[in-house]
mmCIF file of C-alpha atoms in Angstrom:
data_model
loop_
_atom_site.group_PDB
_atom_site.id
_atom_site.type_symbol
_atom_site.label_atom_id
_atom_site.label_comp_id
_atom_site.label_asym_id
_atom_site.label_seq_id
_atom_site.Cartn_x
_atom_site.Cartn_y
_atom_site.Cartn_z
ATOM 1 C CA MET E 181 21.644 -19.225 19.839
ATOM 2 C CA ALA E 182 24.594 -16.899 17.887
ATOM 3 C CA ARG E 183 23.978 -15.125 14.938
ATOM 4 C CA ALA E 184 24.848 -13.199 13.033
ATOM 5 C CA ASN E 185 23.689 -9.768 13.915
ATOM 6 C CA SER E 186 24.640 -10.682 17.354
ATOM 7 C CA SER E 187 20.923 -11.629 18.478
ATOM 8 C CA ARG E 188 19.907 -13.966 20.652
ATOM 9 C CA VAL E 189 16.014 -13.385 19.783
ATOM 10 C CA THR E 190 14.548 -16.013 17.751
ATOM 11 C CA GLN E 191 11.275 -15.741 17.534
ATOM 12 C CA PHE E 192 8.209 -12.764 18.092
ATOM 13 C CA ILE E 193 5.279 -12.808 19.615
ATOM 14 C CA LEU E 194 3.070 -10.745 18.520
ATOM 15 C CA LEU E 195 -0.408 -9.538 20.579
ATOM 16 C CA GLY E 196 -2.148 -8.559 17.120
ATOM 17 C CA LEU E 197 -5.443 -6.682 17.673
ATOM 18 C CA SER E 198 -6.870 -7.956 20.384
ATOM 19 C CA ASP E 199 -6.238 -10.909 23.251
ATOM 20 C CA LYS E 200 -10.279 -11.276 23.569
ATOM 21 C CA ARG E 201 -10.994 -14.571 22.186
ATOM 22 C CA GLU E 202 -14.928 -12.762 21.175
ATOM 23 C CA LEU E 203 -13.013 -10.493 20.025
ATOM 24 C CA GLN E 204 -10.721 -12.441 17.613
ATOM 25 C CA VAL E 205 -13.485 -14.516 16.412
ATOM 26 C CA LEU E 206 -14.984 -11.427 14.866
ATOM 27 C CA LEU E 207 -11.438 -9.673 13.704
ATOM 28 C CA PHE E 208 -10.879 -13.446 11.583
ATOM 29 C CA THR E 209 -14.304 -13.280 9.802
ATOM 30 C CA THR E 210 -14.035 -9.820 8.824
ATOM 31 C CA PHE E 211 -10.456 -9.893 8.222
ATOM 32 C CA LEU E 212 -10.780 -12.936 5.634
ATOM 33 C CA LEU E 213 -14.090 -11.382 4.093
ATOM 34 C CA ALA E 214 -11.893 -8.050 3.883
ATOM 35 C CA TYR E 215 -9.382 -10.364 2.322
ATOM 36 C CA ALA E 216 -11.477 -11.906 -0.176
ATOM 37 C CA MET E 217 -12.776 -9.146 -1.602
ATOM 38 C CA VAL E 218 -9.320 -7.631 -1.861
ATOM 39 C CA LEU E 219 -8.545 -10.537 -4.031
ATOM 40 C CA LEU E 220 -11.358 -11.334 -5.745
ATOM 41 C CA GLY E 221 -12.191 -7.370 -6.985
ATOM 42 C CA ASN E 222 -8.685 -6.653 -7.965
ATOM 43 C CA LEU E 223 -8.516 -10.240 -9.940
ATOM 44 C CA LEU E 224 -11.138 -8.853 -11.870
ATOM 45 C CA ILE E 225 -9.772 -6.083 -12.225
ATOM 46 C CA ILE E 226 -6.608 -8.002 -13.541
ATOM 47 C CA ALA E 227 -8.689 -10.195 -15.549
ATOM 48 C CA ALA E 228 -10.806 -7.237 -17.644
ATOM 49 C CA VAL E 229 -7.935 -5.173 -18.459
ATOM 50 C CA ARG E 230 -6.036 -7.727 -19.838
ATOM 51 C CA THR E 231 -9.414 -9.064 -22.188
ATOM 52 C CA ASP E 232 -10.737 -6.367 -23.397
ATOM 53 C CA PRO E 233 -9.012 -4.520 -25.920
ATOM 54 C CA LYS E 234 -10.915 -1.326 -24.482
ATOM 55 C CA LEU E 235 -9.336 -0.679 -22.015
ATOM 56 C CA SER E 236 -6.134 -0.838 -23.280
ATOM 57 C CA SER E 237 -5.367 2.909 -22.391
ATOM 58 C CA PRO E 238 -2.338 4.473 -20.214
ATOM 59 C CA MET E 239 -5.124 4.888 -17.585
ATOM 60 C CA TYR E 240 -5.707 1.142 -16.867
ATOM 61 C CA PHE E 241 -2.669 -0.353 -17.653
ATOM 62 C CA LEU E 242 -1.617 1.601 -14.867
ATOM 63 C CA LEU E 243 -4.449 0.525 -12.587
ATOM 64 C CA CYS E 244 -4.130 -3.285 -13.152
ATOM 65 C CA ASN E 245 -0.760 -2.905 -12.186
ATOM 66 C CA LEU E 246 -2.272 -1.168 -8.465
ATOM 67 C CA SER E 247 -4.548 -4.190 -8.513
ATOM 68 C CA PHE E 248 -1.549 -6.391 -8.761
ATOM 69 C CA LEU E 249 0.190 -4.037 -5.968
ATOM 70 C CA ASP E 250 -2.797 -4.425 -3.906
ATOM 71 C CA ILE E 251 -2.964 -8.510 -3.681
ATOM 72 C CA CYS E 252 0.386 -9.114 -2.549
ATOM 73 C CA CYS E 253 0.072 -6.032 -0.189
ATOM 74 C CA THR E 254 -2.906 -7.441 2.142
ATOM 75 C CA SER E 255 -1.223 -11.164 1.075
ATOM 76 C CA VAL E 256 2.113 -9.667 2.963
ATOM 77 C CA THR E 257 -0.390 -9.343 6.205
ATOM 78 C CA ALA E 258 -3.642 -10.716 5.805
ATOM 79 C CA PRO E 259 -2.223 -14.491 5.899
ATOM 80 C CA ARG E 260 -0.615 -14.260 8.491
ATOM 81 C CA VAL E 261 -3.360 -12.572 10.527
ATOM 82 C CA LEU E 262 -6.214 -14.774 9.960
ATOM 83 C CA VAL E 263 -3.891 -17.923 11.575
ATOM 84 C CA ASP E 264 -2.872 -15.802 14.557
ATOM 85 C CA LEU E 265 -6.352 -15.599 14.690
ATOM 86 C CA LEU E 266 -6.892 -19.470 15.307
ATOM 87 C CA CYS E 267 -3.884 -19.598 18.226
ATOM 88 C CA GLN E 268 -3.124 -18.912 21.180
ATOM 89 C CA ARG E 269 0.577 -18.424 21.169
ATOM 90 C CA LYS E 270 0.703 -15.916 18.189
ATOM 91 C CA ALA E 271 4.917 -16.072 17.616
ATOM 92 C CA ILE E 272 6.945 -15.134 14.373
ATOM 93 C CA VAL E 273 10.571 -16.521 13.500
ATOM 94 C CA PHE E 274 13.081 -14.442 13.422
ATOM 95 C CA GLU E 275 13.667 -14.501 10.036
ATOM 96 C CA GLY E 276 10.030 -14.731 8.798
ATOM 97 C CA CYS E 277 9.262 -11.142 10.902
ATOM 98 C CA ILE E 278 12.224 -9.776 8.432
ATOM 99 C CA ALA E 279 11.120 -11.268 5.418
ATOM 100 C CA GLN E 280 7.196 -9.687 6.316
ATOM 101 C CA LEU E 281 9.089 -6.550 6.893
ATOM 102 C CA PHE E 282 11.040 -6.192 3.771
ATOM 103 C CA PHE E 283 8.312 -7.382 1.970
ATOM 104 C CA LEU E 284 5.372 -4.992 3.399
ATOM 105 C CA HIS E 285 8.210 -1.705 2.861
ATOM 106 C CA PHE E 286 9.028 -3.211 -1.046
ATOM 107 C CA VAL E 287 5.326 -3.111 -2.190
ATOM 108 C CA GLY E 288 4.171 -0.497 -0.603
ATOM 109 C CA SER E 289 6.475 2.159 -1.821
ATOM 110 C CA SER E 290 5.838 0.822 -4.620
ATOM 111 C CA GLU E 291 2.504 1.546 -4.976
ATOM 112 C CA MET E 292 2.866 5.234 -3.374
ATOM 113 C CA PHE E 293 5.634 5.449 -6.748
ATOM 114 C CA LEU E 294 2.759 4.027 -8.666
ATOM 115 C CA LEU E 295 -0.518 6.363 -6.994
ATOM 116 C CA THR E 296 1.715 9.298 -7.704
ATOM 117 C CA VAL E 297 2.127 8.898 -10.921
ATOM 118 C CA MET E 298 -0.870 7.804 -11.793
ATOM 119 C CA ALA E 299 -2.052 11.208 -10.630
ATOM 120 C CA TYR E 300 0.424 12.567 -13.281
ATOM 121 C CA ASP E 301 -1.478 10.242 -16.065
ATOM 122 C CA ARG E 302 -4.256 12.371 -14.937
ATOM 123 C CA TYR E 303 -2.512 15.616 -15.493
ATOM 124 C CA ALA E 304 -1.348 14.495 -18.860
ATOM 125 C CA ALA E 305 -5.076 13.660 -19.816
ATOM 126 C CA ILE E 306 -6.079 17.192 -18.730
ATOM 127 C CA CYS E 307 -4.010 19.706 -19.409
ATOM 128 C CA ARG E 308 -1.790 18.165 -22.125
ATOM 129 C CA PRO E 309 -4.257 16.457 -24.628
ATOM 130 C CA LEU E 310 -2.527 16.734 -27.787
ATOM 131 C CA HIS E 311 0.952 16.026 -25.767
ATOM 132 C CA TYR E 312 -0.598 13.135 -23.854
ATOM 133 C CA PRO E 313 -0.081 10.415 -26.678
ATOM 134 C CA ALA E 314 3.355 10.752 -26.346
ATOM 135 C CA LEU E 315 3.830 11.219 -23.115
ATOM 136 C CA MET E 316 2.050 8.296 -22.032
ATOM 137 C CA SER E 317 2.845 6.480 -24.174
ATOM 138 C CA ARG E 318 3.170 2.857 -23.931
ATOM 139 C CA GLY E 319 7.091 2.004 -24.113
ATOM 140 C CA ALA E 320 6.499 5.039 -20.717
ATOM 141 C CA CYS E 321 4.256 3.239 -19.194
ATOM 142 C CA TRP E 322 6.279 0.625 -18.801
ATOM 143 C CA LEU E 323 9.695 3.032 -17.799
ATOM 144 C CA LEU E 324 7.414 4.492 -15.123
ATOM 145 C CA VAL E 325 6.051 1.566 -13.640
ATOM 146 C CA CYS E 326 9.285 -0.613 -13.752
ATOM 147 C CA SER E 327 10.917 2.822 -11.911
ATOM 148 C CA CYS E 328 7.759 2.254 -9.103
ATOM 149 C CA TRP E 329 8.627 -0.725 -8.778
ATOM 150 C CA ALA E 330 12.810 -0.272 -8.300
ATOM 151 C CA GLY E 331 12.227 2.074 -5.897
ATOM 152 C CA GLY E 332 10.689 0.280 -3.885
ATOM 153 C CA PHE E 333 13.053 -2.372 -3.572
ATOM 154 C CA LEU E 334 15.486 -0.130 -3.314
ATOM 155 C CA HIS E 335 13.767 1.960 0.083
ATOM 156 C CA SER E 336 12.509 -1.838 1.649
ATOM 157 C CA ILE E 337 15.970 -3.372 1.105
ATOM 158 C CA THR E 338 17.566 -0.148 3.174
ATOM 159 C CA GLN E 339 15.041 -0.357 5.817
ATOM 160 C CA THR E 340 15.884 -3.843 5.993
ATOM 161 C CA LEU E 341 19.942 -3.609 6.001
ATOM 162 C CA LEU E 342 19.703 -0.523 8.192
ATOM 163 C CA THR E 343 16.793 -3.428 10.767
ATOM 164 C CA ILE E 344 19.125 -6.378 10.294
ATOM 165 C CA GLN E 345 22.509 -4.906 11.823
ATOM 166 C CA LEU E 346 21.180 -4.033 14.927
ATOM 167 C CA PRO E 347 21.130 -6.668 18.204
ATOM 168 C CA PHE E 348 18.388 -7.848 19.575
ATOM 169 C CA CYS E 349 18.147 -9.662 22.982
ATOM 170 C CA GLY E 350 14.538 -8.961 24.268
ATOM 171 C CA PRO E 351 11.536 -8.386 24.857
ATOM 172 C CA ASN E 352 10.791 -9.509 21.113
ATOM 173 C CA THR E 353 7.029 -8.736 22.276
ATOM 174 C CA ILE E 354 5.363 -6.310 18.875
ATOM 175 C CA ASP E 355 2.007 -4.607 19.910
ATOM 176 C CA GLY E 356 0.071 -5.190 16.962
ATOM 177 C CA TYR E 357 -0.138 -8.155 13.977
ATOM 178 C CA PHE E 358 2.644 -8.147 12.196
ATOM 179 C CA CYS E 359 6.520 -7.228 11.739
ATOM 180 C CA ASP E 360 6.946 -3.283 10.348
ATOM 181 C CA VAL E 361 10.401 -1.326 11.259
ATOM 182 C CA PRO E 362 8.672 0.866 13.728
ATOM 183 C CA PRO E 363 7.723 -1.434 16.658
ATOM 184 C CA VAL E 364 10.982 -3.894 15.876
ATOM 185 C CA LEU E 365 13.152 -0.411 15.768
ATOM 186 C CA ARG E 366 12.269 -0.334 19.813
ATOM 187 C CA LEU E 367 13.031 -4.380 20.838
ATOM 188 C CA ALA E 368 16.562 -3.244 19.372
ATOM 189 C CA CYS E 369 19.015 -3.617 22.532
ATOM 190 C CA ALA E 370 21.437 -0.553 21.217
ATOM 191 C CA ASP E 371 20.825 3.526 20.506
ATOM 192 C CA ILE E 372 18.639 3.722 17.610
ATOM 193 C CA ARG E 373 17.838 7.091 17.882
ATOM 194 C CA THR E 374 20.491 7.922 14.597
ATOM 195 C CA THR E 375 18.610 4.595 13.096
ATOM 196 C CA GLN E 376 15.451 6.164 13.741
ATOM 197 C CA TRP E 377 16.215 9.792 12.376
ATOM 198 C CA LEU E 378 17.229 7.159 8.752
ATOM 199 C CA MET E 379 14.321 5.648 9.038
ATOM 200 C CA ALA E 380 11.864 8.598 9.215
ATOM 201 C CA SER E 381 13.111 10.496 6.513
ATOM 202 C CA ASN E 382 13.392 7.416 4.509
ATOM 203 C CA SER E 383 9.162 6.406 4.491
ATOM 204 C CA GLY E 384 8.153 9.592 6.258
ATOM 205 C CA LEU E 385 10.051 11.713 4.127
ATOM 206 C CA ILE E 386 8.777 9.580 0.575
ATOM 207 C CA SER E 387 4.988 8.903 1.964
ATOM 208 C CA LEU E 388 5.092 12.449 2.575
ATOM 209 C CA GLY E 389 6.760 13.419 -0.421
ATOM 210 C CA CYS E 390 4.697 11.740 -2.505
ATOM 211 C CA PHE E 391 1.714 13.169 -1.010
ATOM 212 C CA LEU E 392 2.218 16.603 -1.976
ATOM 213 C CA LEU E 393 3.561 16.438 -5.106
ATOM 214 C CA LEU E 394 0.294 14.251 -5.696
ATOM 215 C CA LEU E 395 -1.922 17.117 -4.321
ATOM 216 C CA ALA E 396 0.432 19.630 -6.629
ATOM 217 C CA SER E 397 -0.588 17.509 -9.204
ATOM 218 C CA TYR E 398 -4.068 18.207 -9.065
ATOM 219 C CA VAL E 399 -4.626 22.028 -9.216
ATOM 220 C CA PRO E 400 -4.189 22.461 -13.211
ATOM 221 C CA ILE E 401 -5.867 20.089 -12.803
ATOM 222 C CA LEU E 402 -8.859 22.200 -11.301
ATOM 223 C CA LEU E 403 -7.980 25.430 -12.416
ATOM 224 C CA ALA E 404 -8.061 23.396 -16.378
ATOM 225 C CA VAL E 405 -11.754 21.911 -15.553
ATOM 226 C CA ARG E 406 -12.891 24.572 -13.881
ATOM 227 C CA GLY E 407 -16.202 26.741 -15.408
ATOM 228 C CA ARG E 408 -15.887 23.799 -17.976
ATOM 229 C CA VAL E 409 -19.399 21.504 -17.845
ATOM 230 C CA LEU E 410 -18.517 19.135 -21.453
ATOM 231 C CA HIS E 411 -18.996 15.543 -20.623
ATOM 232 C CA GLY E 412 -15.205 14.483 -20.727
ATOM 233 C CA HIS E 413 -13.972 16.946 -18.318
ATOM 234 C CA CYS E 414 -17.175 15.780 -15.861
ATOM 235 C CA ARG E 415 -16.042 12.783 -15.544
ATOM 236 C CA ALA E 416 -12.342 13.192 -15.494
ATOM 237 C CA LEU E 417 -13.054 14.877 -12.646
ATOM 238 C CA SER E 418 -14.831 11.871 -11.222
ATOM 239 C CA THR E 419 -11.841 9.585 -11.671
ATOM 240 C CA CYS E 420 -9.601 12.737 -9.982
ATOM 241 C CA ALA E 421 -11.752 12.546 -6.460
ATOM 242 C CA ALA E 422 -12.284 8.740 -6.892
ATOM 243 C CA HIS E 423 -8.391 8.946 -6.607
ATOM 244 C CA LEU E 424 -7.674 11.028 -4.664
ATOM 245 C CA ALA E 425 -10.540 9.608 -2.023
ATOM 246 C CA VAL E 426 -7.563 5.961 -2.776
ATOM 247 C CA VAL E 427 -4.508 8.033 -1.953
ATOM 248 C CA THR E 428 -6.270 10.322 0.793
ATOM 249 C CA LEU E 429 -6.848 6.919 2.770
ATOM 250 C CA PHE E 430 -3.602 5.027 1.813
ATOM 251 C CA PHE E 431 -1.304 7.718 2.683
ATOM 252 C CA VAL E 432 -2.215 9.970 5.626
ATOM 253 C CA PRO E 433 -1.895 6.723 7.613
ATOM 254 C CA CYS E 434 1.396 6.468 6.624
ATOM 255 C CA ILE E 435 2.801 9.520 7.444
ATOM 256 C CA PHE E 436 0.695 9.410 10.656
ATOM 257 C CA ILE E 437 3.064 6.432 11.431
ATOM 258 C CA TYR E 438 6.530 6.623 9.407
ATOM 259 C CA LEU E 439 7.154 10.101 10.262
ATOM 260 C CA ARG E 440 7.248 9.892 13.902
ATOM 261 C CA PRO E 441 10.198 8.220 14.975
ATOM 262 C CA PHE E 442 10.498 8.702 18.614
ATOM 263 C CA SER E 443 6.359 8.698 19.981
ATOM 264 C CA THR E 444 4.191 5.758 19.219
ATOM 265 C CA PHE E 445 0.436 5.287 20.743
ATOM 266 C CA ALA E 446 -1.672 2.311 20.795
ATOM 267 C CA LEU E 447 -3.189 3.951 18.118
ATOM 268 C CA ASP E 448 -1.053 2.564 15.497
ATOM 269 C CA LYS E 449 -1.432 -0.542 15.220
ATOM 270 C CA TYR E 450 -5.018 -0.249 14.715
ATOM 271 C CA VAL E 451 -4.718 3.231 12.386
ATOM 272 C CA CYS E 452 -1.979 0.562 9.892
ATOM 273 C CA VAL E 453 -5.544 -1.422 9.276
ATOM 274 C CA SER E 454 -6.393 1.482 6.903
ATOM 275 C CA TYR E 455 -3.151 0.973 4.026
ATOM 276 C CA THR E 456 -2.977 -2.760 4.862
ATOM 277 C CA VAL E 457 -6.070 -3.710 4.351
ATOM 278 C CA LEU E 458 -9.399 -1.031 3.874
ATOM 279 C CA SER E 459 -7.075 0.734 1.195
ATOM 280 C CA PRO E 460 -7.008 -2.036 -1.088
ATOM 281 C CA LEU E 461 -10.096 -2.683 -0.744
ATOM 282 C CA MET E 462 -11.013 0.089 -1.364
ATOM 283 C CA ASN E 463 -8.865 0.519 -4.850
ATOM 284 C CA PRO E 464 -11.022 -2.013 -6.863
ATOM 285 C CA LEU E 465 -14.618 -0.715 -5.691
ATOM 286 C CA ILE E 466 -14.436 2.823 -6.507
ATOM 287 C CA TYR E 467 -12.400 2.094 -9.740
ATOM 288 C CA SER E 468 -15.141 -0.551 -11.082
ATOM 289 C CA LEU E 469 -18.024 1.112 -9.684
ATOM 290 C CA ARG E 470 -17.681 4.302 -10.560
ATOM 291 C CA ASN E 471 -16.401 3.578 -13.952
ATOM 292 C CA SER E 472 -18.840 2.676 -16.644
ATOM 293 C CA GLU E 473 -15.987 0.968 -18.758
ATOM 294 C CA VAL E 474 -15.162 -1.429 -16.414
ATOM 295 C CA GLN E 475 -18.744 -2.188 -15.172
ATOM 296 C CA GLU E 476 -19.455 -2.472 -19.231
ATOM 297 C CA SER E 477 -15.689 -4.577 -19.615
ATOM 298 C CA LEU E 478 -16.584 -7.206 -16.167
ATOM 299 C CA GLY E 479 -20.516 -7.599 -17.927
ATOM 300 C CA ARG E 480 -18.464 -8.855 -20.823
ATOM 301 C CA LEU E 481 -15.949 -10.625 -19.002
ATOM 302 C CA TRP E 482 -19.066 -12.568 -17.073
ATOM 303 C CA LYS E 483 -21.090 -13.675 -20.327
ATOM 304 C CA ARG E 484 -17.972 -15.230 -21.822
#
């Protein structure tokens, strides 16, 4: 069939995480529970922040946006995985594959930028408390969040355009449970070395750059709270530790996957579970269970 990009492939076959029926049943149950917990946990955080005036600080505004992105990120892959685990033939049409690729990178890169902004928020709150109201005003928060979404869109549309201009004439088998740039590129019937370098410099360097920038922001924070025993600083340090745990779980697998333009490992599809399922699952657990204000707000929300 003739296509706009000269492709003869009309669908891709996803091999999934396993071809054993018993293991597929176990994976279906695990993914279903994880997806339900992601939806429930993040929706509760959004509801608490939106309804409780006490959670009106910039930190909770950013946390609310992070929860929304977590829901979107998991929803791009999880429903499709659940359906495929119940089917013998796991096929996805070409257009659906490209759409999944676009939205995954859109919300994923937006979340990377947002996590970096959250680190800046903690830096401003701890290291520049007198200037914090001006640095993180409501208008500044909206500008930062919109910039994260805009940056995510530009990144994703670049990845998508570089992918759809390639010819796909077979094979059409993807060793994974969703469509992503690296496995799809390897199916192209063309020399993709230049494209792979462009992809690595886009996704890989963005992941690495955001992670290093985020880590660098914590150096002045640790220096500021060193030797202080005030409750406020201990609490801030605890919040930063939780933030670092989340971003490490999210960024390290992304760097591992996207900073290798020419190599692939069988482990890759299992590593992807970390940033598509585990990280969105851990965010509400870490931020809600370790935060007394969120716990109290959820308690009031339950009573209402």
